[in-house]
Coordinates of C-alpha atoms and ligand atoms in Angstrom, one line a residue:
M282 CA 29.2 10.2 -23.8
A283 CA 30.7 10.0 -27.3
Q284 CA 32.7 6.9 -27.0
K285 CA 31.3 3.4 -27.8
I286 CA 28.8 1.9 -25.2
N287 CA 30.1 -1.4 -24.0
T288 CA 26.9 -2.8 -22.3
L289 CA 23.5 -1.4 -22.6
L290 CA 21.2 -2.4 -19.8
I291 CA 17.4 -2.3 -20.7
L292 CA 15.6 -1.3 -17.7
F293 CA 11.8 -1.7 -17.6
G294 CA 9.4 0.6 -15.6
D295 CA 8.8 -2.1 -12.9
Q296 CA 12.4 -2.6 -12.2
L297 CA 13.4 0.5 -10.0
D298 CA 15.8 -1.1 -7.8
K299 CA 19.2 0.0 -7.4
N300 CA 20.3 -3.1 -5.7
Y301 CA 19.7 -5.3 -8.7
A302 CA 23.0 -7.2 -9.5
A303 CA 22.8 -6.1 -13.2
I304 CA 22.8 -2.5 -12.1
K305 CA 25.6 -3.0 -9.7
N306 CA 27.6 -4.5 -12.4
I307 CA 27.2 -1.6 -14.8
D308 CA 30.3 0.6 -15.2
P309 CA 29.2 4.3 -15.6
K310 CA 32.3 4.9 -17.6
R311 CA 31.7 2.4 -20.3
D312 CA 28.1 1.3 -20.0
A313 CA 24.6 2.8 -20.1
I314 CA 21.1 2.2 -19.0
W315 CA 18.2 2.5 -21.4
M316 CA 14.5 3.3 -20.3
A317 CA 11.4 4.2 -22.2
E318 CA 8.1 5.7 -21.4
T319 CA 5.8 4.6 -24.2
D320 CA 2.3 5.5 -25.3
H321 CA 1.3 1.9 -26.4
E322 CA 1.8 0.5 -22.9
I323 CA -0.6 3.1 -21.6
S324 CA -3.2 3.2 -24.1
Y325 CA -3.5 -0.3 -25.7
I326 CA -6.2 -0.6 -23.0
P327 CA -7.1 2.8 -21.4
T328 CA -4.9 2.7 -18.3
H329 CA -6.1 4.3 -14.9
K330 CA -4.7 7.9 -14.5
I331 CA -3.3 7.1 -11.2
K332 CA -1.4 4.0 -12.6
I333 CA 0.1 6.1 -15.5
T334 CA 1.0 8.8 -13.0
F335 CA 2.5 6.4 -10.5
F336 CA 4.6 4.4 -13.0
L337 CA 5.9 7.4 -15.0
S338 CA 6.7 9.6 -11.8
A339 CA 8.6 6.6 -10.1
M340 CA 10.6 6.0 -13.3
R341 CA 11.5 9.6 -13.6
H342 CA 12.4 9.8 -9.9
F343 CA 14.5 6.8 -10.5
R344 CA 16.3 8.0 -13.6
D345 CA 17.2 11.2 -11.7
E346 CA 18.7 9.3 -8.9
L347 CA 20.7 7.1 -11.2
K348 CA 22.0 10.3 -13.1
E349 CA 23.0 12.0 -9.8
E350 CA 25.2 8.8 -9.1
G351 CA 26.8 9.3 -12.4
F352 CA 25.1 6.6 -14.5
H353 CA 24.8 7.3 -18.2
L354 CA 21.1 7.0 -19.3
Y355 CA 19.1 7.0 -22.5
Y356 CA 15.6 7.9 -21.4
H357 CA 12.6 8.5 -23.6
Q358 CA 10.1 10.7 -21.9
L359 CA 6.6 11.2 -23.2
T360 CA 5.6 14.8 -23.5
R361 CA 2.3 16.4 -23.9
R362 CA 2.5 16.1 -27.7
K363 CA 2.1 12.7 -29.3
S364 CA 4.0 14.0 -32.4
N365 CA 7.2 14.2 -30.2
D366 CA 7.2 10.5 -29.4
K367 CA 10.2 8.6 -31.0
G368 CA 7.9 5.6 -31.7
R369 CA 4.6 4.2 -30.7
D370 CA 5.8 1.2 -28.6
F371 CA 8.7 -0.3 -26.7
P372 CA 9.9 -2.4 -29.8
E373 CA 9.9 0.4 -32.2
I374 CA 11.8 2.8 -30.1
L375 CA 14.3 0.1 -28.9
K376 CA 14.9 -1.0 -32.5
K377 CA 15.7 2.6 -33.6
D378 CA 18.0 3.2 -30.6
L379 CA 19.9 -0.1 -31.0
N380 CA 20.7 1.0 -34.6
Q381 CA 22.1 4.3 -33.4
I382 CA 23.9 3.3 -30.1
R383 CA 25.2 -0.1 -31.4
P384 CA 26.4 -1.3 -28.1
E385 CA 28.8 -4.3 -27.7
K386 CA 26.3 -6.2 -25.7
V387 CA 22.8 -5.8 -24.3
W388 CA 21.6 -6.9 -20.8
M389 CA 18.1 -7.1 -19.4
I390 CA 16.6 -8.3 -16.1
Q391 CA 14.0 -11.0 -16.6
P392 CA 10.8 -8.7 -17.4
G393 CA 7.6 -9.3 -15.5
D394 CA 5.8 -10.0 -18.7
Y395 CA 6.4 -13.1 -20.9
R396 CA 5.5 -11.2 -24.2
V397 CA 7.9 -8.5 -23.4
M398 CA 10.7 -10.9 -22.8
E399 CA 10.0 -12.7 -26.1
Q400 CA 9.7 -9.5 -28.0
V401 CA 12.8 -7.9 -26.7
S402 CA 14.9 -11.0 -27.0
Q403 CA 13.8 -11.2 -30.8
I404 CA 14.7 -7.5 -31.4
I405 CA 18.2 -8.1 -29.9
K406 CA 18.6 -11.3 -31.9
N407 CA 17.5 -9.5 -35.1
A408 CA 20.2 -6.6 -34.3
N409 CA 22.9 -9.3 -34.1
L410 CA 23.7 -8.3 -30.6
S411 CA 24.4 -10.6 -27.7
L412 CA 21.9 -10.6 -24.9
K413 CA 22.4 -11.5 -21.3
I414 CA 19.2 -12.0 -19.3
W415 CA 19.7 -11.5 -15.5
Q416 CA 17.7 -13.1 -12.9
D417 CA 15.2 -10.8 -11.2
D418 CA 17.0 -10.9 -7.9
H419 CA 14.2 -8.7 -6.3
F420 CA 12.4 -11.9 -5.4
F421 CA 13.2 -14.6 -2.6
N422 CA 12.9 -17.4 -5.1
T423 CA 14.3 -17.8 -8.6
V424 CA 11.9 -19.1 -11.3
Q425 CA 14.4 -22.2 -11.5
Q426 CA 14.0 -22.9 -7.7
F427 CA 10.2 -22.7 -8.0
N428 CA 10.2 -25.0 -11.1
H429 CA 12.5 -27.5 -9.1
F430 CA 10.2 -27.5 -6.2
I431 CA 7.1 -28.2 -8.3
G432 CA 8.8 -30.8 -10.2
S433 CA 6.3 -33.0 -12.0
K434 CA 3.4 -32.3 -9.6
K435 CA 0.0 -31.6 -11.4
N436 CA -1.2 -29.1 -8.7
Y437 CA 0.5 -26.5 -6.8
L438 CA -0.1 -26.2 -3.2
L439 CA 0.8 -22.9 -1.5
E440 CA 1.1 -24.4 1.9
R441 CA 4.0 -26.7 1.2
F442 CA 5.8 -23.8 -0.7
Y443 CA 5.2 -21.3 2.0
R444 CA 6.7 -23.7 4.6
K445 CA 9.7 -24.3 2.6
L446 CA 10.5 -20.6 2.2
R447 CA 9.8 -20.0 5.9
K448 CA 12.5 -22.6 6.7
E449 CA 14.8 -21.6 4.1
Y450 CA 14.7 -17.8 5.0
Q451 CA 14.2 -18.5 8.8
V452 CA 11.2 -16.3 8.8
L453 CA 9.1 -16.3 12.0
M454 CA 10.8 -19.6 13.1
S455 CA 11.6 -20.7 16.6
L456 CA 14.9 -22.0 17.7
N457 CA 14.2 -25.6 17.2
D458 CA 13.2 -25.2 13.5
Q459 CA 9.5 -25.0 14.5
P460 CA 7.0 -22.3 13.4
E461 CA 6.8 -19.4 15.7
G462 CA 3.8 -20.0 18.1
G463 CA 3.5 -23.7 17.1
N464 CA 1.4 -23.3 14.0
W465 CA 2.3 -22.4 10.4
N466 CA -0.8 -20.8 9.6
Y467 CA -3.3 -18.5 11.5
D468 CA -5.7 -18.2 8.5
K469 CA -8.8 -19.0 10.6
Q470 CA -8.1 -16.0 12.8
N471 CA -8.1 -13.7 9.7
R472 CA -11.8 -13.9 8.8
E473 CA -13.6 -11.4 11.1
S474 CA -16.0 -8.9 10.0
F475 CA -17.0 -5.6 11.7
K476 CA -20.2 -5.8 13.8
N477 CA -20.4 -1.9 13.8
E478 CA -18.6 0.8 11.9
P479 CA -14.8 0.4 12.6
A480 CA -13.3 2.7 14.9
A481 CA -11.1 5.4 13.4
I482 CA -8.5 3.7 11.3
K483 CA -5.2 5.8 10.4
S484 CA -5.3 6.0 6.5
P485 CA -2.0 5.2 4.7
R486 CA 0.3 8.1 4.9
A487 CA -0.2 10.5 1.9
F488 CA 2.7 11.8 0.0
Q489 CA 2.4 15.3 -1.7
P490 CA 3.4 15.4 -5.4
D491 CA 6.5 17.3 -5.9
D492 CA 7.4 19.1 -9.3
T493 CA 8.4 15.8 -11.0
T494 CA 5.1 14.2 -10.2
L495 CA 3.1 17.3 -11.1
A496 CA 4.8 17.5 -14.5
V497 CA 3.4 13.9 -15.0
I498 CA 0.0 14.8 -13.7
D499 CA -0.2 17.6 -16.3
L500 CA 0.9 15.2 -19.0
V501 CA -1.7 12.7 -18.2
N502 CA -4.4 15.3 -17.9
Q503 CA -3.4 16.6 -21.2
R504 CA -2.9 13.3 -23.1
Y505 CA -5.0 10.8 -21.2
A506 CA -7.9 12.8 -20.2
H507 CA -10.4 10.3 -21.4
H508 CA -8.8 7.4 -19.5
P509 CA -10.5 6.2 -16.3
G510 CA -9.5 7.5 -12.7
R511 CA -9.1 10.8 -11.0
L512 CA -5.8 12.6 -10.1
D513 CA -7.0 15.3 -7.8
H514 CA -5.5 13.7 -4.7
F515 CA -2.6 11.6 -6.1
D516 CA -0.6 10.7 -2.9
L517 CA 1.4 7.5 -3.7
P518 CA 5.0 7.1 -2.9
V519 CA 7.3 7.5 -5.8
T520 CA 10.7 7.0 -4.4
H521 CA 12.6 4.3 -2.4
S522 CA 12.7 6.5 0.8
Q523 CA 8.9 7.2 0.6
A524 CA 8.2 3.6 0.1
M525 CA 10.2 2.9 3.2
A526 CA 8.2 5.5 5.1
L527 CA 5.0 3.9 4.0
V528 CA 6.2 0.5 5.5
R529 CA 6.9 2.2 8.8
D530 CA 3.4 3.9 8.6
F531 CA 1.8 0.5 8.0
V532 CA 3.6 -1.2 10.9
K533 CA 2.8 1.5 13.3
H534 CA -0.8 2.0 12.6
R535 CA -2.4 -0.8 10.9
L536 CA -0.4 -3.9 11.0
S537 CA -1.7 -5.2 14.4
H538 CA -5.3 -5.3 13.3
F539 CA -4.4 -6.7 9.8
G540 CA -4.8 -10.3 10.5
K541 CA -8.3 -10.2 12.3
Y542 CA -9.9 -7.9 9.5
Q543 CA -8.0 -9.1 6.5
D544 CA -11.3 -10.3 4.7
A545 CA -13.6 -7.4 6.0
M546 CA -15.1 -4.8 3.9
W547 CA -16.9 -1.5 4.9
T548 CA -18.2 1.5 2.8
D549 CA -15.9 4.4 2.3
Q550 CA -13.0 2.6 4.0
P551 CA -11.1 1.3 1.0
F552 CA -7.8 0.6 2.9
L553 CA -9.0 -0.5 6.4
Y554 CA -6.0 -2.3 7.9
H555 CA -4.3 -3.1 4.5
S556 CA -0.8 -1.9 3.7
R557 CA -1.3 -0.4 0.1
L558 CA 2.3 -1.7 -0.5
S559 CA 1.7 -4.0 -3.5
C560 CA 2.3 -1.3 -6.3
L561 CA 5.6 -0.3 -4.5
L562 CA 6.7 -4.0 -4.2
N563 CA 5.8 -4.5 -7.9
V564 CA 7.8 -1.6 -9.3
K565 CA 10.6 -2.7 -7.0
L566 CA 10.8 0.6 -5.0
I567 CA 10.9 -1.6 -2.0
S568 CA 12.0 -5.2 -1.7
P569 CA 9.9 -8.1 -0.2
R570 CA 13.1 -9.0 2.0
Y571 CA 13.0 -5.5 3.5
V572 CA 9.2 -5.6 4.0
V573 CA 9.3 -9.2 5.6
S574 CA 12.2 -8.3 7.9
R575 CA 10.5 -5.1 9.1
I576 CA 7.3 -7.0 9.9
E577 CA 9.2 -9.7 11.6
E578 CA 11.1 -7.2 13.7
A579 CA 7.8 -5.5 14.8
Y580 CA 6.5 -8.8 16.0
Y581 CA 9.6 -9.5 18.3
Q582 CA 10.1 -5.8 19.4
N583 CA 6.5 -4.7 19.9
S584 CA 4.6 -8.0 20.6
L585 CA 2.1 -7.5 17.8
P586 CA -0.5 -10.3 17.3
L587 CA 0.9 -13.3 15.6
N588 CA -2.2 -13.8 13.4
S589 CA -1.5 -10.4 12.0
V590 CA 2.3 -10.8 11.4
E591 CA 2.0 -14.3 10.0
G592 CA -1.0 -13.5 8.0
F593 CA 0.8 -10.5 6.3
I594 CA 4.2 -12.6 5.9
R595 CA 2.2 -15.3 4.3
Q596 CA 1.0 -12.9 1.7
V597 CA 4.3 -11.5 0.8
L598 CA 6.5 -14.5 1.3
G599 CA 3.9 -17.1 0.3
W600 CA 1.3 -15.9 -2.2
R601 CA 3.3 -13.4 -3.9
E602 CA 6.2 -15.7 -4.6
Y603 CA 4.1 -18.5 -5.4
M604 CA 2.0 -16.5 -8.0
R605 CA 5.2 -15.6 -9.8
G606 CA 6.4 -19.1 -9.9
I607 CA 3.1 -20.3 -11.4
Y608 CA 3.3 -17.5 -14.1
W609 CA 6.6 -18.6 -15.4
N610 CA 6.0 -22.1 -15.1
E611 CA 2.9 -22.1 -17.0
M612 CA 3.3 -19.4 -19.7
P613 CA 2.8 -18.8 -22.5
Q614 CA -0.3 -21.4 -22.8
Y615 CA -1.6 -20.0 -19.4
S616 CA -2.9 -16.8 -20.7
Q617 CA -5.3 -18.7 -23.1
K618 CA -6.8 -20.8 -20.5
N619 CA -10.7 -20.7 -20.2
H620 CA -11.8 -23.8 -18.4
L621 CA -15.4 -22.7 -17.9
N622 CA -15.6 -21.4 -21.4
A623 CA -16.6 -17.9 -20.3
R624 CA -17.2 -15.4 -23.3
E625 CA -18.9 -12.3 -22.0
D626 CA -17.4 -8.9 -22.1
V627 CA -16.4 -6.8 -19.2
P628 CA -19.6 -4.8 -18.3
E629 CA -19.6 -1.0 -18.8
F630 CA -20.1 -0.3 -15.1
F631 CA -16.7 -2.0 -14.3
W632 CA -15.2 1.2 -15.9
H633 CA -17.5 3.9 -14.3
G634 CA -19.0 2.2 -11.3
K635 CA -22.5 3.4 -12.0
T636 CA -24.6 0.4 -10.7
R637 CA -27.3 -0.2 -8.1
M638 CA -25.3 -3.2 -6.8
N639 CA -24.0 -1.3 -3.7
C640 CA -21.0 -3.8 -3.2
V641 CA -19.8 -3.1 -6.8
H642 CA -20.5 0.5 -6.7
H643 CA -18.4 1.0 -3.6
T644 CA -15.6 -1.2 -4.8
M645 CA -15.6 0.7 -7.9
K646 CA -15.5 4.1 -6.0
S647 CA -12.3 2.9 -4.4
I648 CA -10.8 1.7 -7.8
I649 CA -11.6 5.1 -9.6
Q650 CA -10.4 7.2 -6.6
Y651 CA -7.3 5.2 -5.8
S652 CA -6.5 2.7 -8.5
Y653 CA -6.8 0.3 -5.6
A654 CA -9.3 -2.2 -4.0
H655 CA -8.2 -4.8 -1.3
H656 CA -7.9 -8.5 -1.8
I657 CA -11.5 -9.5 -0.7
Q658 CA -13.2 -6.7 -2.8
R659 CA -11.1 -8.0 -5.8
L660 CA -11.9 -11.6 -5.2
M661 CA -15.4 -11.6 -3.7
V662 CA -16.9 -8.5 -5.2
M663 CA -15.5 -7.8 -8.7
G664 CA -14.1 -11.2 -9.3
L665 CA -17.2 -13.0 -8.0
F666 CA -19.3 -10.9 -10.3
G667 CA -17.0 -11.7 -13.3
L668 CA -17.0 -15.4 -12.5
L669 CA -20.8 -15.7 -12.1
W670 CA -21.4 -13.5 -15.1
G671 CA -19.1 -15.4 -17.2
I672 CA -16.6 -12.7 -18.2
D673 CA -13.9 -13.8 -20.6
P674 CA -11.0 -14.5 -18.2
Y675 CA -8.5 -12.8 -20.3
K676 CA -10.6 -9.7 -20.8
F677 CA -11.1 -9.7 -16.9
H678 CA -7.3 -9.7 -16.6
Q679 CA -7.0 -6.9 -19.2
W680 CA -9.4 -4.7 -17.3
H681 CA -7.6 -5.4 -14.2
M682 CA -4.1 -4.5 -15.8
A683 CA -5.8 -1.1 -16.8
M684 CA -7.4 -0.3 -13.5
Y685 CA -5.1 -1.3 -10.7
A686 CA -1.8 0.6 -9.9
D687 CA -0.2 -2.8 -8.8
A688 CA -1.1 -4.8 -11.8
V689 CA 1.9 -6.4 -13.8
D690 CA 1.3 -9.4 -15.9
W691 CA 3.1 -11.9 -13.8
V692 CA 1.0 -11.2 -10.8
S693 CA -2.3 -10.2 -12.4
L694 CA -2.6 -13.1 -14.7
P695 CA -2.6 -16.0 -12.0
N696 CA -4.7 -14.0 -9.6
T697 CA -7.4 -13.0 -12.1
L698 CA -7.5 -15.9 -14.5
G699 CA -6.5 -18.6 -12.0
M700 CA -7.5 -17.6 -8.5
S701 CA -10.5 -15.5 -9.4
Q702 CA -12.0 -16.8 -12.6
F703 CA -11.0 -20.5 -12.2
A704 CA -10.0 -20.4 -15.8
D705 CA -7.1 -22.8 -15.3
G706 CA -9.4 -25.4 -13.9
G707 CA -7.9 -25.5 -10.4
L708 CA -4.3 -25.0 -10.9
V709 CA -4.0 -22.1 -8.5
G710 CA -7.2 -22.5 -6.3
T711 CA -8.6 -25.7 -5.5
K712 CA -12.2 -24.7 -6.3
P713 CA -14.0 -21.6 -7.8
Y714 CA -14.7 -18.6 -5.4
A715 CA -18.4 -18.7 -6.1
A716 CA -20.7 -17.4 -3.4
T717 CA -24.1 -15.8 -3.0
G718 CA -24.8 -12.2 -1.8
K719 CA -25.0 -13.6 1.6
Y720 CA -21.2 -13.9 1.9
I721 CA -20.9 -10.1 1.0
N722 CA -23.5 -9.4 3.5
R723 CA -21.6 -11.3 6.2
M724 CA -18.3 -9.5 5.4
S725 CA -19.4 -6.0 4.8
N726 CA -22.2 -3.4 5.5
Y727 CA -22.8 -3.0 1.6
C728 CA -26.0 -5.0 1.7
Q729 CA -27.5 -2.6 4.3
G730 CA -27.5 0.3 1.8
C731 CA -28.6 -1.8 -1.4
I732 CA -31.8 -1.9 -3.2
Y733 CA -31.3 -5.7 -3.5
N734 CA -31.7 -8.4 -1.0
P735 CA -28.8 -10.8 -0.7
Q736 CA -31.0 -13.6 0.7
K737 CA -33.2 -13.6 -2.5
A738 CA -32.4 -15.2 -5.8
V739 CA -35.7 -14.6 -7.5
G740 CA -38.1 -11.7 -7.8
E741 CA -37.6 -7.8 -8.3
E742 CA -35.6 -7.5 -5.1
A743 CA -33.3 -10.5 -5.8
C744 CA -29.6 -9.7 -5.3
P745 CA -28.1 -10.2 -8.8
I746 CA -25.0 -12.0 -7.3
T747 CA -27.3 -14.5 -5.5
S748 CA -29.4 -15.2 -8.7
L749 CA -26.2 -15.4 -10.8
Y750 CA -24.7 -17.9 -8.3
W751 CA -27.4 -20.5 -8.8
D752 CA -27.3 -20.1 -12.5
F753 CA -23.5 -20.4 -12.4
L754 CA -23.5 -23.7 -10.5
Q755 CA -26.2 -25.2 -12.7
R756 CA -24.6 -23.9 -16.0
N757 CA -21.2 -25.3 -15.1
Q758 CA -22.5 -28.4 -13.1
K759 CA -20.8 -30.9 -15.2
K760 CA -17.3 -29.3 -15.0
L761 CA -17.6 -28.3 -11.4
S762 CA -18.6 -31.9 -10.5
Q763 CA -15.0 -33.1 -11.0
V764 CA -13.9 -30.6 -8.2
G765 CA -14.3 -32.5 -5.0
R766 CA -14.5 -29.4 -2.8
M767 CA -17.8 -28.3 -4.8
N768 CA -19.9 -31.3 -3.7
L769 CA -21.6 -29.6 -0.9
Q770 CA -22.5 -26.5 -3.1
L771 CA -23.6 -28.9 -6.0
K772 CA -25.8 -30.9 -3.7
N773 CA -27.8 -27.8 -3.1
V774 CA -28.4 -27.4 -6.9
E775 CA -30.0 -30.9 -6.7
R776 CA -32.3 -29.8 -4.0
K777 CA -34.0 -27.1 -6.0
N778 CA -37.4 -28.0 -8.0
E779 CA -38.3 -27.3 -11.5
K780 CA -40.4 -24.3 -10.6
E781 CA -37.5 -22.7 -8.6
W782 CA -35.1 -23.2 -11.6
H783 CA -37.7 -21.6 -13.9
A784 CA -37.9 -18.6 -11.7
I785 CA -34.0 -18.4 -11.4
K786 CA -33.5 -18.7 -15.0
E787 CA -36.2 -16.0 -15.7
R788 CA -34.5 -13.7 -13.3
V789 CA -31.0 -14.3 -14.8
Q790 CA -32.4 -13.7 -18.4
F791 CA -33.9 -10.5 -17.2
L792 CA -30.5 -9.4 -15.7
R793 CA -28.5 -10.2 -18.8
K794 CA -31.1 -8.2 -20.9
N795 CA -30.7 -5.3 -18.6
K796 CA -27.0 -5.4 -18.0
D797 CA -26.6 -1.6 -18.0
Q798 CA -29.3 -1.1 -15.3
L799 CA -28.3 -3.6 -12.7
Ligands
FAD866 P1 -2.2 -6.3 1.7 O1 -3.6 -6.9 1.9 O2 -1.7 -5.2 2.8 O3 -1.3 -7.5 1.4 C1 0.2 -7.6 1.6 C2 0.9 -7.8 0.4 O4 0.8 -9.1 0.2 C3 0.4 -7.0 -0.9 O5 1.0 -5.9 -0.9 C4 0.9 -8.0 -1.9 O6 2.3 -7.6 -2.4 C5 1.0 -9.4 -1.4 N1 -0.1 -10.2 -1.8 C6 -1.3 -10.5 -1.2 N2 -1.9 -11.5 -1.9 C7 -1.4 -11.6 -3.0 C8 -1.6 -12.4 -4.1 N3 -2.7 -13.1 -4.2 N4 -0.7 -12.4 -5.0 C9 0.4 -11.6 -5.0 N5 0.7 -10.9 -4.0 C10 -0.2 -10.9 -2.9 N6 -1.7 -8.2 -6.3 C11 -0.7 -7.5 -7.0 O7 0.2 -7.2 -6.5 N7 -1.0 -7.2 -8.3 C12 -2.2 -7.6 -9.0 O8 -2.2 -7.3 -10.1 C13 -3.2 -8.4 -8.3 N8 -4.3 -8.8 -8.9 C14 -5.2 -9.4 -8.2 C15 -6.3 -9.8 -8.8 C16 -7.4 -10.4 -8.1 C17 -8.6 -10.9 -8.8 C18 -7.2 -10.8 -6.7 C19 -8.1 -11.7 -6.2 C20 -6.0 -10.5 -6.2 C21 -5.0 -9.7 -6.9 N9 -3.8 -9.4 -6.2 C22 -2.8 -8.7 -6.9 C23 -3.5 -9.8 -4.8 C24 -4.0 -8.8 -3.7 O9 -5.3 -8.6 -3.8 C25 -3.3 -7.4 -3.7 O10 -1.7 -7.6 -3.6 C26 -3.5 -6.6 -2.5 O11 -4.9 -6.4 -2.5 C27 -2.9 -5.3 -2.6 O12 -3.2 -4.5 -1.5 P2 -2.2 -4.2 -0.3 O13 -0.9 -3.8 -0.8 O14 -2.9 -3.3 0.6 O15 -2.1 -5.7 0.3
SF4_867 FE1 -24.0 -6.6 -3.5 FE2 -26.3 -8.2 -3.5 FE3 -25.4 -7.1 -1.2 FE4 -26.4 -5.5 -3.0 S1 -27.5 -7.2 -1.9 S2 -24.7 -5.2 -1.8 S3 -25.8 -6.5 -4.9 S4 -24.4 -8.6 -2.5

C-alpha cells in the first residue's frame, strides 16, 4: 500500500476478535492494522513456553485471517534470531513505525494492561498524532458502567454486581424477573470432593498444531529454550473456530459435573470438569456472550443441573467482569498494595515443582505441562502457600503472569494480589484464604501420597502448610483482628499455650532455613 494511511489501528496480542467495533470501522482501502510480537513481553520474566506459543500462534492465525479478508497489516514477527528484531520492546518498535508510516490518526482498543495504555498514549502524544481509544466491547460491562455501579462504596460485593448483570442481560432468569430455580446462587452445591478416584472424565479436546503453530514451536524452542514449561504436547485452540469447538466439547462432556466438583482436586487430573476456556476468552478468540449463551442454551435444551450451569455462568458473567471492573477502578495504585507487608521471594520450586509437598508438586506438574491449574489449585495450593509464606504479592503476580497461559494484567492482578494474597486488605475478598493442610486433605487425595501429615503443625512430619498457617495468623494477628470474618480463626490462636507456640515457631524457622528442601 503506497498511499498514505488514514487510520492505524494498534491491535494487541489479547485482542483477537474480528467483531470489535474498531475493526469493523477499519476501511481496508485507506486504513491499516498494526501488530507486533516483541521479545521484551516474553522475556522480562521468563514466560512459560506454552503461553508464548499460544499467544504467538493465535496472533499469526488472526493476522492471516485478516489478510485473507483484505485488511492491510503491519505485523512484526519474531524470528529465530534476535538480531532480526526491529526493536526490543513494544514502544521502541511502535515509535520507529509511526515515524515511517505517519498515519493521519491512531486508534487502539483499551488494552488489558494499565501500563501499556499509558505507554502507548504517551508515544502517540509525543509523535503529535491524534489518538482514539475504543472501549473493549468484548466484555458485557464497560469500565464506566462498573464505576457507576460501585459509586462511592468502599467495598465491592460480587453478589450484587452479579445479580445486576443477570437481570440486565436476562441470563438464567424466569419470566417474572426472578432467578431460574428460585435462587441466585448455588455456591453451597459447588463444594464436593471425590471420595474415590473419579470415574473417567473426558479431557478437553486436543488440537493438533498446524504448520503455523509448528513454526512458532520451533522459534520458542530455539530462542526461549531456557524458559519454564514443555512443548511436546501443545494442543490448545489457536483460532476462533477451534475455540468454539472447545466450548461445544466442554458443554457435551464436562459441564454437567462442573458445579458439584468445582473445588475438588485429584492427582494427575489437571482439568477434571473445568472448561480450559480462560486463555481463549482472555485473548478474545471467544466472547463471554457466546460462552454464556451456549451454557444457558444447554441448560434449557438438555436439562443440565442448575448448580453446574449457574456456577459456571457466575464465573464468567460475575467474577470475570467484576475483576476487570476492580482493576480499572483501582489502578495504578492497586499494583503497589501490600497490606500484610509480605516481602519474601517466590521460592525456586514455584518454577520447577521439585518439592516433597505433594499438593504443590502435583499442581506444579500441571502448570509445567499445560501452563494451567484450576481455580482451587491456584487459590488453595499455590496461592495459599504464597500467602502463608509471605511472598511479596507483586512478585507472586509476576510469577503468575509468567506461568499461566491465561494471565493478562487486568485479571491476574486482582486475583493474585487481591483474592489470593489479601494485599488489598479486603477489597476483593472479605477475608484471607488462609487454611491448614486439612483443607487440602478434604478436597483432594494429595495428602495420601505425601511425606507430611496435614493434621500436624509441629515435629518432623508436620505439614508445612499447617505449621505456616498458625505462624501466619500469629504474625498478622493485629491486622487480621480488624477483619470480622477472621474472629473464629483468631480465637484458636488465643487457645494455644506458650509451649505450643514455641514448637510452631521452631518448626517454621526450620522450614524457612531449609526452603529448598521442603
Ligand atoms: P473454569 O473453572 O472452567 O471457569 C470458567 C471461566 O470462568 C474461566 O475460564 C474464567 O474465564 C472465568 N473465571 C472463573 N473465576 C474467575 C476469576 N476469579 N477471575 C476471572 N475469571 C474467572 N483467571 C484468568 O483468566 N486469568 C488469570 O490470570 C487468573 N489468575 C488467577 C490467579 C489466582 C491466584 C486465582 C485464585 C485465580 C485466577 N484466575 C485467573 C481465575 C481462575 O482460576 C481461572 O480463570 C480458571 O482457573 C481458568 O480455568 P478454566 O478456564 O478451566 O476455568
Ligand atoms: Fe500438601 Fe500438607 Fe497435604 Fe502434603 S500434607 S499434600 S504438604 S497439605
